[in-house]
């Protein structure tokens, strides 16, 4: 089965894919209009024959779902409505994944400009890899 990881933000959506072992960040989609955003993600899902989408769910540090988490859930509900039958969406706790992504890039001595352009892609890759690590235990 092919998997997709998403880090959904207000401005960007980080995207990663995997055939089941290693997650690979494939890009950052700059959001424009809500319906176009959903259609774009659906196109990537179809093109890559994705069977399961793993979405980072932002939670507050106490574990509750806040405003940003509700927006992500709503986006996924709308995405699910247009997906081909059988494609699943599952949420993963994404607390601190962006911090972790930034730390990786700082250790790699990346410039601030380059970090800004790929942080969402790296966060999506971390979300998906965390899921795969649990799956493959």
Coordinates of C-alpha atoms in Angstrom, one line a residue:
X1 CA 0.0 0.0 0.0
X2 CA 1.2 3.5 -0.7
X3 CA 0.9 6.2 2.0
X4 CA 0.8 9.9 2.0
X5 CA 1.6 12.2 4.9
X6 CA 0.2 15.7 5.2
X7 CA 1.1 18.7 7.4
X8 CA -1.8 21.0 6.8
X9 CA -1.4 24.7 7.7
X10 CA -3.2 27.9 6.8
X11 CA -0.6 28.9 4.1
X12 CA 1.0 25.7 3.1
X13 CA 0.5 21.9 3.0
X14 CA 3.6 19.7 3.4
X15 CA 3.4 16.5 1.4
X16 CA 5.3 13.2 1.9
X17 CA 4.7 9.8 0.3
X18 CA 5.9 6.2 1.0
X19 CA 5.5 2.7 -0.2
X20 CA 5.5 1.5 3.4
X21 CA 9.1 1.8 4.7
X22 CA 10.7 5.2 4.2
X23 CA 8.8 8.4 4.0
X24 CA 10.0 10.9 1.4
X25 CA 9.0 14.5 1.3
X26 CA 7.8 15.4 -2.1
X27 CA 6.9 19.1 -1.8
X28 CA 5.1 21.9 -0.2
X29 CA 1.8 23.1 -1.8
X30 CA 1.1 26.8 -1.4
X31 CA -2.6 27.1 -0.5
X32 CA -4.8 29.3 -2.6
X33 CA -8.6 28.6 -2.6
X34 CA -10.1 25.9 -0.4
X35 CA -11.7 23.9 -3.2
X36 CA -8.5 24.1 -5.3
X37 CA -6.5 22.9 -2.3
X38 CA -8.6 19.8 -1.8
X39 CA -8.6 19.1 -5.5
X40 CA -4.9 19.4 -5.7
X41 CA -4.3 17.0 -2.8
X42 CA -6.8 14.5 -4.3
X43 CA -4.9 14.7 -7.6
X44 CA -1.6 13.7 -5.9
X45 CA -3.5 10.9 -4.1
X46 CA -4.7 9.5 -7.4
X47 CA -1.4 10.0 -9.3
X48 CA 0.5 8.1 -6.6
X49 CA -2.2 5.4 -6.0
X50 CA -2.3 6.3 -2.3
X51 CA -4.3 3.9 -0.1
X52 CA -4.0 5.7 3.2
X53 CA -3.4 9.4 4.1
X54 CA -1.8 10.2 7.4
X55 CA -2.6 13.7 8.5
X56 CA -0.8 15.6 11.3
X57 CA -3.4 16.7 13.8
X58 CA -2.4 19.8 15.8
X59 CA -3.2 19.4 19.5
X60 CA -2.7 21.7 22.4
X61 CA 0.1 20.6 24.8
X62 CA -2.6 19.2 27.2
X63 CA -3.8 16.9 24.3
X64 CA -7.0 18.7 23.5
X65 CA -7.9 19.7 20.0
X66 CA -7.9 23.5 19.4
X67 CA -9.0 25.8 16.6
X68 CA -6.2 24.8 14.2
X69 CA -7.0 21.1 14.8
X70 CA -10.7 21.7 14.1
X71 CA -9.7 23.3 10.7
X72 CA -7.5 20.3 9.8
X73 CA -10.4 17.9 10.7
X74 CA -12.8 19.9 8.6
X75 CA -10.4 19.9 5.6
X76 CA -10.0 16.1 5.9
X77 CA -13.8 15.6 6.1
X78 CA -14.1 17.6 2.8
X79 CA -11.2 15.7 1.2
X80 CA -12.8 12.3 2.2
X81 CA -16.0 13.3 0.4
X82 CA -14.2 13.3 -2.9
X83 CA -11.7 10.5 -2.5
X84 CA -12.1 7.2 -4.3
X85 CA -13.8 4.6 -2.1
X86 CA -11.4 2.6 0.1
X87 CA -8.9 5.4 0.7
X88 CA -8.5 6.0 4.4
X89 CA -7.6 9.1 6.4
X90 CA -5.9 8.7 9.8
X91 CA -4.7 11.3 12.2
X92 CA -1.3 11.4 14.0
X93 CA -0.5 13.7 16.8
X94 CA 1.8 16.4 15.2
X95 CA 2.8 18.2 18.4
X96 CA 6.4 19.6 18.0
X97 CA 6.9 18.1 14.5
X98 CA 7.6 21.6 13.0
X99 CA 10.1 22.2 15.9
X100 CA 11.8 18.9 15.1
X101 CA 11.9 19.7 11.4
X102 CA 13.5 23.1 12.1
X103 CA 16.0 21.5 14.4
X104 CA 17.0 19.0 11.7
X105 CA 17.5 21.8 9.2
X106 CA 19.5 23.9 11.7
X107 CA 21.8 21.0 12.4
X108 CA 22.3 20.7 8.6
X109 CA 23.2 24.4 8.6
X110 CA 20.5 25.4 6.2
X111 CA 19.7 29.1 5.6
X112 CA 16.6 30.6 7.1
X113 CA 15.2 31.2 3.6
X114 CA 15.7 27.5 2.6
X115 CA 14.2 26.3 5.9
X116 CA 11.1 28.4 5.4
X117 CA 10.6 26.8 2.0
X118 CA 10.8 23.2 3.1
X119 CA 9.8 23.1 6.7
X120 CA 6.2 21.9 5.9
X121 CA 7.5 19.1 3.6
X122 CA 9.9 17.9 6.3
X123 CA 7.2 18.0 9.0
X124 CA 4.9 15.9 6.7
X125 CA 7.8 13.5 6.2
X126 CA 8.3 13.2 10.0
X127 CA 4.5 12.6 10.5
X128 CA 4.5 9.9 7.9
X129 CA 7.7 8.2 9.1
X130 CA 6.5 8.2 12.7
X131 CA 3.3 6.4 11.5
X132 CA 5.3 3.9 9.5
X133 CA 7.7 3.2 12.4
X134 CA 4.7 2.3 14.6
X135 CA 3.1 0.2 11.7
X136 CA 6.4 -1.7 11.1
X137 CA 7.2 -2.6 14.7

